[in-house]
Amino acid sequence: MTTDPTPEPNWLNEREQRAWRGWIALQAEINRRLARQLQRETGLTGAEYAVLVSLSEAPGGRMRVFQLREAADWEKTRLTHQITRMVQRGLVAREPCTEDPRGAFVVLTDAGWEAITQAAPRHVAHVRHWFYDALSEEQVDALLDLSRTVLARLPEADRTMGEPCTQEVGGLP
Amino acid sequence: MTTDPTPEPNWLNEREQRAWRGWIALQAEINRRLARQLQRETGLTGAEYAVLVSLSEAPGGRMRVFQLREAADWEKTRLTHQITRMVQRGLVAREPCTEDPRGAFVVLTDAGWEAITQAAPRHVAHVRHWFYDALSEEQVDALLDLSRTVLARLPEADRTMGEPCTQEVGGLP
């Protein structure tokens, strides 16, 4: 916890505030619906689906645990518990890594392949239903454009944020 | 879990796929940075910050537990644990509800008010730094436009999906 003084508030203007709250609401409303509908139709949680997708796109349906962690951006403990539950459900298996005793692989089982093969077309249908069916081509282009813009600038923004406590107000005009 | 047959895949085209993955990546990258920086500078987790914001915007800094749950869209168990941790940290207090023995209030303490007062300007500075500083006015307008469009269509999309979504969709402020 820093001992720096609290910066002078530079509150968002009304348009920025509305756009920010809209973006937060959009994430919450869409993600909740996708997760609920997926679970209703397939029995998979959103977390299970994310792990299955990552594995299904990896060569041989196999990833090191740390790779899965990077892909999902989860804390280690959370991913460990998640994998344990999925092993118990038969969706994935743990395999030791011969070269690195500390490492381990997670690999899709046949049941895991079957689950993701069944779930993926449904998930895409849900994404269309709640998200894309509402948007024009121009809006999709705008979304792609703004996502790219923000993502492309992240490395620079990370550099200028620096270490915590070294700046009073990072990046403010 | 349904026994419906898996629908014929209607995969996203390349542009839709890129826009969807961009949106997913944008959420993950921005939310992670905001949460980490907030924790570094204030010691608050993203979950604690969200609860403090909701309470600080409620009359008297006080909400019923079910209202907080609707605002945060959390599972009951998760919110109960979250509130218990925040009571232990002195940020909020539980108060019984005299009219409804099953109900309870959660109310900001002085320390909770102090924490949100210190944290909010920092959080806004982070949002500017990683998000708004990258975007033109036109991109902010486009974001607001597409968020509104998707959110406004959710009630209809819920109806046509079949089982109605019981929760009201909040409009944009």
mmCIF file with all atom_site columns, N, CA and C in Angstrom, chain A residues 2 4-6 10-11 15-16 18 20-22 27 31-33 40-41 57 73 118 122 128-130 132 134 139 141 145 148-149 153 157-158 160 171, chain B residues 1 4 6 10-11 15-16 18 20-21 27 31-33 41 57 73 118 122 128-130 132-133 139 141 145 148-149 153 157-158 160 167 169 172-173:
data_model
loop_
_atom_site.group_PDB
_atom_site.id
_atom_site.type_symbol
_atom_site.label_atom_id
_atom_site.label_alt_id
_atom_site.label_comp_id
_atom_site.label_asym_id
_atom_site.label_entity_id
_atom_site.label_seq_id
_atom_site.pdbx_PDB_ins_code
_atom_site.Cartn_x
_atom_site.Cartn_y
_atom_site.Cartn_z
_atom_site.occupancy
_atom_site.B_iso_or_equiv
_atom_site.pdbx_formal_charge
_atom_site.auth_seq_id
_atom_site.auth_comp_id
_atom_site.auth_asym_id
_atom_site.auth_atom_id
_atom_site.pdbx_PDB_model_num
ATOM 1   N N  . THR A 1 2   ? 0.614   2.148   -0.920  1.00 0.00 ? 2   THR A N  1
ATOM 2   C CA . THR A 1 2   ? 1.451   3.320   -1.089  1.00 0.00 ? 2   THR A CA 1
ATOM 3   C C  . THR A 1 2   ? 1.189   4.341   0.001   1.00 0.00 ? 2   THR A C  1
ATOM 4   N N  . ASP A 1 4   ? 1.893   7.523   -0.990  1.00 0.00 ? 4   ASP A N  1
ATOM 5   C CA . ASP A 1 4   ? 1.755   8.731   -1.814  1.00 0.00 ? 4   ASP A CA 1
ATOM 6   C C  . ASP A 1 4   ? 0.438   9.432   -1.502  1.00 0.00 ? 4   ASP A C  1
ATOM 7   N N  . PRO A 1 5   ? 0.435   10.754  -1.652  1.00 0.00 ? 5   PRO A N  1
ATOM 8   C CA . PRO A 1 5   ? -0.847  11.449  -1.478  1.00 0.00 ? 5   PRO A CA 1
ATOM 9   C C  . PRO A 1 5   ? -1.811  11.044  -2.588  1.00 0.00 ? 5   PRO A C  1
ATOM 10  N N  . THR A 1 6   ? -3.076  11.062  -2.276  1.00 0.00 ? 6   THR A N  1
ATOM 11  C CA . THR A 1 6   ? -4.082  10.779  -3.288  1.00 0.00 ? 6   THR A CA 1
ATOM 12  C C  . THR A 1 6   ? -4.015  11.854  -4.365  1.00 0.00 ? 6   THR A C  1
ATOM 13  N N  . ASN A 1 10  ? -9.306  13.656  -11.346 1.00 0.00 ? 10  ASN A N  1
ATOM 14  C CA . ASN A 1 10  ? -9.534  14.139  -12.707 1.00 0.00 ? 10  ASN A CA 1
ATOM 15  C C  . ASN A 1 10  ? -10.655 13.264  -13.252 1.00 0.00 ? 10  ASN A C  1
ATOM 16  N N  . TRP A 1 11  ? -11.863 13.538  -12.754 1.00 0.00 ? 11  TRP A N  1
ATOM 17  C CA . TRP A 1 11  ? -12.992 12.648  -13.018 1.00 0.00 ? 11  TRP A CA 1
ATOM 18  C C  . TRP A 1 11  ? -13.285 12.556  -14.508 1.00 0.00 ? 11  TRP A C  1
ATOM 19  N N  . ARG A 1 15  ? -19.621 11.958  -20.936 1.00 0.00 ? 15  ARG A N  1
ATOM 20  C CA . ARG A 1 15  ? -19.569 11.023  -22.057 1.00 0.00 ? 15  ARG A CA 1
ATOM 21  C C  . ARG A 1 15  ? -18.629 9.853   -21.745 1.00 0.00 ? 15  ARG A C  1
ATOM 22  N N  . GLU A 1 16  ? -17.469 10.177  -21.185 1.00 0.00 ? 16  GLU A N  1
ATOM 23  C CA . GLU A 1 16  ? -16.514 9.122   -20.804 1.00 0.00 ? 16  GLU A CA 1
ATOM 24  C C  . GLU A 1 16  ? -17.105 8.207   -19.745 1.00 0.00 ? 16  GLU A C  1
ATOM 25  N N  . ARG A 1 18  ? -20.297 7.601   -19.194 1.00 0.00 ? 18  ARG A N  1
ATOM 26  C CA . ARG A 1 18  ? -21.339 6.748   -19.772 1.00 0.00 ? 18  ARG A CA 1
ATOM 27  C C  . ARG A 1 18  ? -20.728 5.622   -20.600 1.00 0.00 ? 18  ARG A C  1
ATOM 28  N N  . TRP A 1 20  ? -17.748 4.313   -20.221 1.00 0.00 ? 20  TRP A N  1
ATOM 29  C CA . TRP A 1 20  ? -17.089 3.352   -19.329 1.00 0.00 ? 20  TRP A CA 1
ATOM 30  C C  . TRP A 1 20  ? -18.107 2.444   -18.654 1.00 0.00 ? 20  TRP A C  1
ATOM 31  N N  . ARG A 1 21  ? -19.171 3.035   -18.128 1.00 0.00 ? 21  ARG A N  1
ATOM 32  C CA . ARG A 1 21  ? -20.191 2.209   -17.466 1.00 0.00 ? 21  ARG A CA 1
ATOM 33  C C  . ARG A 1 21  ? -20.886 1.294   -18.471 1.00 0.00 ? 21  ARG A C  1
ATOM 34  N N  . GLY A 1 22  ? -21.044 1.788   -19.687 1.00 0.00 ? 22  GLY A N  1
ATOM 35  C CA . GLY A 1 22  ? -21.626 0.947   -20.726 1.00 0.00 ? 22  GLY A CA 1
ATOM 36  C C  . GLY A 1 22  ? -20.748 -0.256  -21.017 1.00 0.00 ? 22  GLY A C  1
ATOM 37  N N  . GLN A 1 27  ? -19.865 -6.067  -20.622 1.00 0.00 ? 27  GLN A N  1
ATOM 38  C CA . GLN A 1 27  ? -19.123 -7.257  -20.211 1.00 0.00 ? 27  GLN A CA 1
ATOM 39  C C  . GLN A 1 27  ? -19.955 -8.116  -19.273 1.00 0.00 ? 27  GLN A C  1
ATOM 40  N N  . ASN A 1 31  ? -21.296 -11.660 -20.621 1.00 0.00 ? 31  ASN A N  1
ATOM 41  C CA . ASN A 1 31  ? -20.565 -12.795 -20.058 1.00 0.00 ? 31  ASN A CA 1
ATOM 42  C C  . ASN A 1 31  ? -21.476 -13.667 -19.191 1.00 0.00 ? 31  ASN A C  1
ATOM 43  N N  . ARG A 1 32  ? -22.365 -13.019 -18.419 1.00 0.00 ? 32  ARG A N  1
ATOM 44  C CA . ARG A 1 32  ? -23.280 -13.792 -17.585 1.00 0.00 ? 32  ARG A CA 1
ATOM 45  C C  . ARG A 1 32  ? -24.204 -14.670 -18.431 1.00 0.00 ? 32  ARG A C  1
ATOM 46  N N  . ARG A 1 33  ? -24.769 -14.068 -19.491 1.00 0.00 ? 33  ARG A N  1
ATOM 47  C CA . ARG A 1 33  ? -25.674 -14.843 -20.354 1.00 0.00 ? 33  ARG A CA 1
ATOM 48  C C  . ARG A 1 33  ? -24.953 -15.995 -21.054 1.00 0.00 ? 33  ARG A C  1
ATOM 49  N N  . ARG A 1 40  ? -26.395 -24.386 -19.031 1.00 0.00 ? 40  ARG A N  1
ATOM 50  C CA . ARG A 1 40  ? -27.692 -25.036 -19.231 1.00 0.00 ? 40  ARG A CA 1
ATOM 51  C C  . ARG A 1 40  ? -27.629 -26.094 -20.330 1.00 0.00 ? 40  ARG A C  1
ATOM 52  N N  . GLU A 1 41  ? -26.950 -25.757 -21.425 1.00 0.00 ? 41  GLU A N  1
ATOM 53  C CA . GLU A 1 41  ? -27.007 -26.637 -22.595 1.00 0.00 ? 41  GLU A CA 1
ATOM 54  C C  . GLU A 1 41  ? -25.952 -27.726 -22.578 1.00 0.00 ? 41  GLU A C  1
ATOM 55  N N  . GLU A 1 57  ? -6.930  -26.069 -28.957 1.00 0.00 ? 57  GLU A N  1
ATOM 56  C CA . GLU A 1 57  ? -6.181  -25.337 -29.974 1.00 0.00 ? 57  GLU A CA 1
ATOM 57  C C  . GLU A 1 57  ? -4.676  -25.593 -29.877 1.00 0.00 ? 57  GLU A C  1
ATOM 58  N N  . ASP A 1 73  ? -4.885  -16.460 -17.705 1.00 0.00 ? 73  ASP A N  1
ATOM 59  C CA . ASP A 1 73  ? -4.589  -15.369 -16.779 1.00 0.00 ? 73  ASP A CA 1
ATOM 60  C C  . ASP A 1 73  ? -5.227  -15.603 -15.415 1.00 0.00 ? 73  ASP A C  1
ATOM 61  N N  . GLN A 1 118 ? -18.979 -30.640 -28.821 1.00 0.00 ? 118 GLN A N  1
ATOM 62  C CA . GLN A 1 118 ? -20.410 -30.392 -28.645 1.00 0.00 ? 118 GLN A CA 1
ATOM 63  C C  . GLN A 1 118 ? -20.687 -28.937 -28.244 1.00 0.00 ? 118 GLN A C  1
ATOM 64  N N  . ARG A 1 122 ? -22.478 -24.439 -30.007 1.00 0.00 ? 122 ARG A N  1
ATOM 65  C CA . ARG A 1 122 ? -23.508 -23.794 -29.183 1.00 0.00 ? 122 ARG A CA 1
ATOM 66  C C  . ARG A 1 122 ? -23.030 -22.433 -28.701 1.00 0.00 ? 122 ARG A C  1
ATOM 67  N N  . ARG A 1 128 ? -23.497 -15.147 -31.308 1.00 0.00 ? 128 ARG A N  1
ATOM 68  C CA . ARG A 1 128 ? -24.284 -14.506 -32.367 1.00 0.00 ? 128 ARG A CA 1
ATOM 69  C C  . ARG A 1 128 ? -25.583 -13.955 -31.810 1.00 0.00 ? 128 ARG A C  1
ATOM 70  N N  . HIS A 1 129 ? -26.270 -14.760 -31.037 1.00 0.00 ? 129 HIS A N  1
ATOM 71  C CA . HIS A 1 129 ? -27.610 -14.397 -30.582 1.00 0.00 ? 129 HIS A CA 1
ATOM 72  C C  . HIS A 1 129 ? -27.589 -13.119 -29.740 1.00 0.00 ? 129 HIS A C  1
ATOM 73  N N  . TRP A 1 130 ? -26.697 -13.074 -28.758 1.00 0.00 ? 130 TRP A N  1
ATOM 74  C CA . TRP A 1 130 ? -26.738 -11.939 -27.824 1.00 0.00 ? 130 TRP A CA 1
ATOM 75  C C  . TRP A 1 130 ? -25.879 -10.769 -28.274 1.00 0.00 ? 130 TRP A C  1
ATOM 76  N N  . TYR A 1 132 ? -23.593 -10.460 -31.784 1.00 0.00 ? 132 TYR A N  1
ATOM 77  C CA . TYR A 1 132 ? -23.438 -10.047 -33.179 1.00 0.00 ? 132 TYR A CA 1
ATOM 78  C C  . TYR A 1 132 ? -24.752 -9.730  -33.871 1.00 0.00 ? 132 TYR A C  1
ATOM 79  N N  . ALA A 1 134 ? -27.035 -8.090  -32.832 1.00 0.00 ? 134 ALA A N  1
ATOM 80  C CA . ALA A 1 134 ? -27.433 -6.706  -32.523 1.00 0.00 ? 134 ALA A CA 1
ATOM 81  C C  . ALA A 1 134 ? -26.620 -5.679  -33.295 1.00 0.00 ? 134 ALA A C  1
ATOM 82  N N  . GLN A 1 139 ? -20.410 -1.368  -36.741 1.00 0.00 ? 139 GLN A N  1
ATOM 83  C CA . GLN A 1 139 ? -20.170 -1.463  -35.304 1.00 0.00 ? 139 GLN A CA 1
ATOM 84  C C  . GLN A 1 139 ? -19.149 -2.548  -34.985 1.00 0.00 ? 139 GLN A C  1
ATOM 85  N N  . ASP A 1 141 ? -16.737 -3.411  -37.014 1.00 0.00 ? 141 ASP A N  1
ATOM 86  C CA . ASP A 1 141 ? -15.455 -2.798  -37.399 1.00 0.00 ? 141 ASP A CA 1
ATOM 87  C C  . ASP A 1 141 ? -14.958 -1.839  -36.318 1.00 0.00 ? 141 ASP A C  1
ATOM 88  N N  . ASP A 1 145 ? -11.541 -2.107  -34.241 1.00 0.00 ? 145 ASP A N  1
ATOM 89  C CA . ASP A 1 145 ? -10.626 -0.967  -34.287 1.00 0.00 ? 145 ASP A CA 1
ATOM 90  C C  . ASP A 1 145 ? -10.250 -0.491  -32.893 1.00 0.00 ? 145 ASP A C  1
ATOM 91  N N  . ARG A 1 148 ? -8.109  -3.112  -30.957 1.00 0.00 ? 148 ARG A N  1
ATOM 92  C CA . ARG A 1 148 ? -6.731  -3.102  -31.449 1.00 0.00 ? 148 ARG A CA 1
ATOM 93  C C  . ARG A 1 148 ? -5.966  -1.889  -30.954 1.00 0.00 ? 148 ARG A C  1
ATOM 94  N N  . THR A 1 149 ? -6.628  -0.727  -30.991 1.00 0.00 ? 149 THR A N  1
ATOM 95  C CA . THR A 1 149 ? -5.961  0.511   -30.593 1.00 0.00 ? 149 THR A CA 1
ATOM 96  C C  . THR A 1 149 ? -5.514  0.449   -29.140 1.00 0.00 ? 149 THR A C  1
ATOM 97  N N  . ARG A 1 153 ? -1.475  -0.180  -27.590 1.00 0.00 ? 153 ARG A N  1
ATOM 98  C CA . ARG A 1 153 ? -0.821  0.847   -26.782 1.00 0.00 ? 153 ARG A CA 1
ATOM 99  C C  . ARG A 1 153 ? -0.454  0.351   -25.384 1.00 0.00 ? 153 ARG A C  1
ATOM 100 N N  . ALA A 1 157 ? 1.884   2.010   -22.375 1.00 0.00 ? 157 ALA A N  1
ATOM 101 C CA . ALA A 1 157 ? 1.191   2.445   -21.154 1.00 0.00 ? 157 ALA A CA 1
ATOM 102 C C  . ALA A 1 157 ? 1.768   1.743   -19.924 1.00 0.00 ? 157 ALA A C  1
ATOM 103 N N  . ASP A 1 158 ? 2.156   0.472   -20.089 1.00 0.00 ? 158 ASP A N  1
ATOM 104 C CA . ASP A 1 158 ? 2.765   -0.243  -18.961 1.00 0.00 ? 158 ASP A CA 1
ATOM 105 C C  . ASP A 1 158 ? 4.092   0.402   -18.578 1.00 0.00 ? 158 ASP A C  1
ATOM 106 N N  . THR A 1 160 ? 5.082   3.531   -19.038 1.00 0.00 ? 160 THR A N  1
ATOM 107 C CA . THR A 1 160 ? 4.949   4.854   -18.429 1.00 0.00 ? 160 THR A CA 1
ATOM 108 C C  . THR A 1 160 ? 4.235   4.805   -17.082 1.00 0.00 ? 160 THR A C  1
ATOM 109 N N  . GLY A 1 171 ? 0.179   8.967   -16.396 1.00 0.00 ? 171 GLY A N  1
ATOM 110 C CA . GLY A 1 171 ? -0.493  9.111   -17.685 1.00 0.00 ? 171 GLY A CA 1
ATOM 111 C C  . GLY A 1 171 ? -1.550  10.183  -17.767 1.00 0.00 ? 171 GLY A C  1
ATOM 112 N N  . MET B 1 1   ? -28.929 -29.809 -18.060 1.00 0.00 ? 1   MET B N  1
ATOM 113 C CA . MET B 1 1   ? -28.268 -30.134 -19.327 1.00 0.00 ? 1   MET B CA 1
ATOM 114 C C  . MET B 1 1   ? -29.308 -30.613 -20.329 1.00 0.00 ? 1   MET B C  1
ATOM 115 N N  . ASP B 1 4   ? -30.998 -31.606 -26.470 1.00 0.00 ? 4   ASP B N  1
ATOM 116 C CA . ASP B 1 4   ? -31.129 -31.142 -27.852 1.00 0.00 ? 4   ASP B CA 1
ATOM 117 C C  . ASP B 1 4   ? -29.908 -31.570 -28.656 1.00 0.00 ? 4   ASP B C  1
ATOM 118 N N  . THR B 1 6   ? -26.797 -31.108 -31.083 1.00 0.00 ? 6   THR B N  1
ATOM 119 C CA . THR B 1 6   ? -25.888 -29.993 -31.305 1.00 0.00 ? 6   THR B CA 1
ATOM 120 C C  . THR B 1 6   ? -26.270 -29.291 -32.603 1.00 0.00 ? 6   THR B C  1
ATOM 121 N N  . ASN B 1 10  ? -22.345 -22.642 -37.102 1.00 0.00 ? 10  ASN B N  1
ATOM 122 C CA . ASN B 1 10  ? -22.412 -21.444 -37.929 1.00 0.00 ? 10  ASN B CA 1
ATOM 123 C C  . ASN B 1 10  ? -21.277 -20.553 -37.436 1.00 0.00 ? 10  ASN B C  1
ATOM 124 N N  . TRP B 1 11  ? -20.042 -20.957 -37.794 1.00 0.00 ? 11  TRP B N  1
ATOM 125 C CA . TRP B 1 11  ? -18.851 -20.331 -37.225 1.00 0.00 ? 11  TRP B CA 1
ATOM 126 C C  . TRP B 1 11  ? -18.798 -18.846 -37.567 1.00 0.00 ? 11  TRP B C  1
ATOM 127 N N  . ARG B 1 15  ? -13.553 -11.784 -39.713 1.00 0.00 ? 15  ARG B N  1
ATOM 128 C CA . ARG B 1 15  ? -13.673 -10.466 -39.100 1.00 0.00 ? 15  ARG B CA 1
ATOM 129 C C  . ARG B 1 15  ? -14.386 -10.549 -37.744 1.00 0.00 ? 15  ARG B C  1
ATOM 130 N N  . GLU B 1 16  ? -15.476 -11.317 -37.715 1.00 0.00 ? 16  GLU B N  1
ATOM 131 C CA . GLU B 1 16  ? -16.207 -11.498 -36.454 1.00 0.00 ? 16  GLU B CA 1
ATOM 132 C C  . GLU B 1 16  ? -15.325 -12.181 -35.404 1.00 0.00 ? 16  GLU B C  1
ATOM 133 N N  . ARG B 1 18  ? -12.051 -12.141 -35.232 1.00 0.00 ? 18  ARG B N  1
ATOM 134 C CA . ARG B 1 18  ? -11.020 -11.227 -34.752 1.00 0.00 ? 18  ARG B CA 1
ATOM 135 C C  . ARG B 1 18  ? -11.610 -10.191 -33.799 1.00 0.00 ? 18  ARG B C  1
ATOM 136 N N  . TRP B 1 20  ? -14.285 -10.567 -31.930 1.00 0.00 ? 20  TRP B N  1
ATOM 137 C CA . TRP B 1 20  ? -14.660 -11.230 -30.673 1.00 0.00 ? 20  TRP B CA 1
ATOM 138 C C  . TRP B 1 20  ? -13.440 -11.494 -29.811 1.00 0.00 ? 20  TRP B C  1
ATOM 139 N N  . ARG B 1 21  ? -12.394 -12.024 -30.418 1.00 0.00 ? 21  ARG B N  1
ATOM 140 C CA . ARG B 1 21  ? -11.174 -12.305 -29.638 1.00 0.00 ? 21  ARG B CA 1
ATOM 141 C C  . ARG B 1 21  ? -10.547 -11.004 -29.143 1.00 0.00 ? 21  ARG B C  1
ATOM 142 N N  . GLN B 1 27  ? -10.985 -7.024  -22.517 1.00 0.00 ? 27  GLN B N  1
ATOM 143 C CA . GLN B 1 27  ? -11.496 -7.178  -21.156 1.00 0.00 ? 27  GLN B CA 1
ATOM 144 C C  . GLN B 1 27  ? -10.418 -7.721  -20.225 1.00 0.00 ? 27  GLN B C  1
ATOM 145 N N  . ASN B 1 31  ? -8.880  -5.261  -17.437 1.00 0.00 ? 31  ASN B N  1
ATOM 146 C CA . ASN B 1 31  ? -9.354  -5.567  -16.086 1.00 0.00 ? 31  ASN B CA 1
ATOM 147 C C  . ASN B 1 31  ? -8.213  -6.024  -15.184 1.00 0.00 ? 31  ASN B C  1
ATOM 148 N N  . ARG B 1 32  ? -7.292  -6.814  -15.744 1.00 0.00 ? 32  ARG B N  1
ATOM 149 C CA . ARG B 1 32  ? -6.161  -7.283  -14.950 1.00 0.00 ? 32  ARG B CA 1
ATOM 150 C C  . ARG B 1 32  ? -5.281  -6.111  -14.500 1.00 0.00 ? 32  ARG B C  1
ATOM 151 N N  . ARG B 1 33  ? -4.985  -5.208  -15.434 1.00 0.00 ? 33  ARG B N  1
ATOM 152 C CA . ARG B 1 33  ? -4.142  -4.064  -15.065 1.00 0.00 ? 33  ARG B CA 1
ATOM 153 C C  . ARG B 1 33  ? -4.810  -3.161  -14.035 1.00 0.00 ? 33  ARG B C  1
ATOM 154 N N  . GLU B 1 41  ? -1.675  0.216   -5.186  1.00 0.00 ? 41  GLU B N  1
ATOM 155 C CA . GLU B 1 41  ? -1.707  1.583   -4.660  1.00 0.00 ? 41  GLU B CA 1
ATOM 156 C C  . GLU B 1 41  ? -2.604  1.752   -3.447  1.00 0.00 ? 41  GLU B C  1
ATOM 157 N N  . GLU B 1 57  ? -22.487 4.797   -3.467  1.00 0.00 ? 57  GLU B N  1
ATOM 158 C CA . GLU B 1 57  ? -23.492 5.446   -4.311  1.00 0.00 ? 57  GLU B CA 1
ATOM 159 C C  . GLU B 1 57  ? -24.909 5.226   -3.790  1.00 0.00 ? 57  GLU B C  1
ATOM 160 N N  . ASP B 1 73  ? -23.734 -8.887  -9.350  1.00 0.00 ? 73  ASP B N  1
ATOM 161 C CA . ASP B 1 73  ? -23.992 -10.115 -10.097 1.00 0.00 ? 73  ASP B CA 1
ATOM 162 C C  . ASP B 1 73  ? -23.106 -11.258 -9.618  1.00 0.00 ? 73  ASP B C  1
ATOM 163 N N  . GLN B 1 118 ? -10.125 7.579   -1.103  1.00 0.00 ? 118 GLN B N  1
ATOM 164 C CA . GLN B 1 118 ? -8.728  7.534   -1.537  1.00 0.00 ? 118 GLN B CA 1
ATOM 165 C C  . GLN B 1 118 ? -8.580  6.785   -2.859  1.00 0.00 ? 118 GLN B C  1
ATOM 166 N N  . ARG B 1 122 ? -7.670  7.435   -7.896  1.00 0.00 ? 122 ARG B N  1
ATOM 167 C CA . ARG B 1 122 ? -6.610  6.604   -8.470  1.00 0.00 ? 122 ARG B CA 1
ATOM 168 C C  . ARG B 1 122 ? -7.160  5.697   -9.558  1.00 0.00 ? 122 ARG B C  1
ATOM 169 N N  . ARG B 1 128 ? -8.050  6.193   -17.231 1.00 0.00 ? 128 ARG B N  1
ATOM 170 C CA . ARG B 1 128 ? -7.543  7.116   -18.265 1.00 0.00 ? 128 ARG B CA 1
ATOM 171 C C  . ARG B 1 128 ? -6.256  6.593   -18.875 1.00 0.00 ? 128 ARG B C  1
ATOM 172 N N  . HIS B 1 129 ? -5.360  6.158   -18.008 1.00 0.00 ? 129 HIS B N  1
ATOM 173 C CA . HIS B 1 129 ? -4.021  5.790   -18.458 1.00 0.00 ? 129 HIS B CA 1
ATOM 174 C C  . HIS B 1 129 ? -4.063  4.633   -19.447 1.00 0.00 ? 129 HIS B C  1
ATOM 175 N N  . TRP B 1 130 ? -4.774  3.570   -19.097 1.00 0.00 ? 130 TRP B N  1
ATOM 176 C CA . TRP B 1 130 ? -4.727  2.370   -19.936 1.00 0.00 ? 130 TRP B CA 1
ATOM 177 C C  . TRP B 1 130 ? -5.794  2.346   -21.021 1.00 0.00 ? 130 TRP B C  1
ATOM 178 N N  . TYR B 1 132 ? -8.645  5.325   -21.846 1.00 0.00 ? 132 TYR B N  1
ATOM 179 C CA . TYR B 1 132 ? -9.076  6.509   -22.582 1.00 0.00 ? 132 TYR B CA 1
ATOM 180 C C  . TYR B 1 132 ? -7.941  7.248   -23.276 1.00 0.00 ? 132 TYR B C  1
ATOM 181 N N  . ASP B 1 133 ? -6.746  7.214   -22.701 1.00 0.00 ? 133 ASP B N  1
ATOM 182 C CA . ASP B 1 133 ? -5.649  7.922   -23.360 1.00 0.00 ? 133 ASP B CA 1
ATOM 183 C C  . ASP B 1 133 ? -5.334  7.327   -24.729 1.00 0.00 ? 133 ASP B C  1
ATOM 184 N N  . GLN B 1 139 ? -13.742 7.079   -31.255 1.00 0.00 ? 139 GLN B N  1
ATOM 185 C CA . GLN B 1 139 ? -13.722 5.701   -30.755 1.00 0.00 ? 139 GLN B CA 1
ATOM 186 C C  . GLN B 1 139 ? -14.530 5.578   -29.465 1.00 0.00 ? 139 GLN B C  1
ATOM 187 N N  . ASP B 1 141 ? -17.123 7.448   -28.762 1.00 0.00 ? 141 ASP B N  1
ATOM 188 C CA . ASP B 1 141 ? -18.515 7.475   -29.229 1.00 0.00 ? 141 ASP B CA 1
ATOM 189 C C  . ASP B 1 141 ? -18.948 6.117   -29.776 1.00 0.00 ? 141 ASP B C  1
ATOM 190 N N  . ASP B 1 145 ? -21.908 3.775   -28.422 1.00 0.00 ? 145 ASP B N  1
ATOM 191 C CA . ASP B 1 145 ? -22.947 3.387   -29.364 1.00 0.00 ? 145 ASP B CA 1
ATOM 192 C C  . ASP B 1 145 ? -23.149 1.872   -29.401 1.00 0.00 ? 145 ASP B C  1
ATOM 193 N N  . ARG B 1 148 ? -24.599 0.502   -26.043 1.00 0.00 ? 148 ARG B N  1
ATOM 194 C CA . ARG B 1 148 ? -26.040 0.790   -25.953 1.00 0.00 ? 148 ARG B CA 1
ATOM 195 C C  . ARG B 1 148 ? -26.855 -0.117  -26.861 1.00 0.00 ? 148 ARG B C  1
ATOM 196 N N  . THR B 1 149 ? -26.351 -0.318  -28.068 1.00 0.00 ? 149 THR B N  1
ATOM 197 C CA . THR B 1 149 ? -27.090 -1.130  -29.035 1.00 0.00 ? 149 THR B CA 1
ATOM 198 C C  . THR B 1 149 ? -27.279 -2.550  -28.536 1.00 0.00 ? 149 THR B C  1
ATOM 199 N N  . ARG B 1 153 ? -30.883 -4.366  -26.853 1.00 0.00 ? 153 ARG B N  1
ATOM 200 C CA . ARG B 1 153 ? -31.516 -5.502  -27.508 1.00 0.00 ? 153 ARG B CA 1
ATOM 201 C C  . ARG B 1 153 ? -31.585 -6.750  -26.613 1.00 0.00 ? 153 ARG B C  1
ATOM 202 N N  . ALA B 1 157 ? -33.567 -10.380 -27.012 1.00 0.00 ? 157 ALA B N  1
ATOM 203 C CA . ALA B 1 157 ? -32.738 -11.570 -27.224 1.00 0.00 ? 157 ALA B CA 1
ATOM 204 C C  . ALA B 1 157 ? -32.999 -12.616 -26.144 1.00 0.00 ? 157 ALA B C  1
ATOM 205 N N  . ASP B 1 158 ? -33.250 -12.158 -24.916 1.00 0.00 ? 158 ASP B N  1
ATOM 206 C CA . ASP B 1 158 ? -33.571 -13.102 -23.844 1.00 0.00 ? 158 ASP B CA 1
ATOM 207 C C  . ASP B 1 158 ? -34.885 -13.827 -24.139 1.00 0.00 ? 158 ASP B C  1
ATOM 208 N N  . THR B 1 160 ? -36.306 -14.392 -27.053 1.00 0.00 ? 160 THR B N  1
ATOM 209 C CA . THR B 1 160 ? -36.233 -15.323 -28.182 1.00 0.00 ? 160 THR B CA 1
ATOM 210 C C  . THR B 1 160 ? -35.298 -16.488 -27.903 1.00 0.00 ? 160 THR B C  1
ATOM 211 N N  . GLN B 1 167 ? -33.729 -11.389 -14.444 1.00 0.00 ? 167 GLN B N  1
ATOM 212 C CA . GLN B 1 167 ? -33.198 -10.114 -13.957 1.00 0.00 ? 167 GLN B CA 1
ATOM 213 C C  . GLN B 1 167 ? -33.425 -9.003  -14.976 1.00 0.00 ? 167 GLN B C  1
ATOM 214 N N  . VAL B 1 169 ? -32.612 -5.830  -17.051 1.00 0.00 ? 169 VAL B N  1
ATOM 215 C CA . VAL B 1 169 ? -31.378 -5.311  -17.603 1.00 0.00 ? 169 VAL B CA 1
ATOM 216 C C  . VAL B 1 169 ? -31.293 -3.819  -17.283 1.00 0.00 ? 169 VAL B C  1
ATOM 217 N N  . LEU B 1 172 ? -28.282 2.258   -19.443 1.00 0.00 ? 172 LEU B N  1
ATOM 218 C CA . LEU B 1 172 ? -27.083 3.058   -19.214 1.00 0.00 ? 172 LEU B CA 1
ATOM 219 C C  . LEU B 1 172 ? -27.442 4.288   -18.393 1.00 0.00 ? 172 LEU B C  1
ATOM 220 N N  . PRO B 1 173 ? -26.550 4.658   -17.490 1.00 0.00 ? 173 PRO B N  1
ATOM 221 C CA . PRO B 1 173 ? -26.812 5.887   -16.732 1.00 0.00 ? 173 PRO B CA 1
ATOM 222 C C  . PRO B 1 173 ? -26.709 7.109   -17.642 1.00 0.00 ? 173 PRO B C  1
#
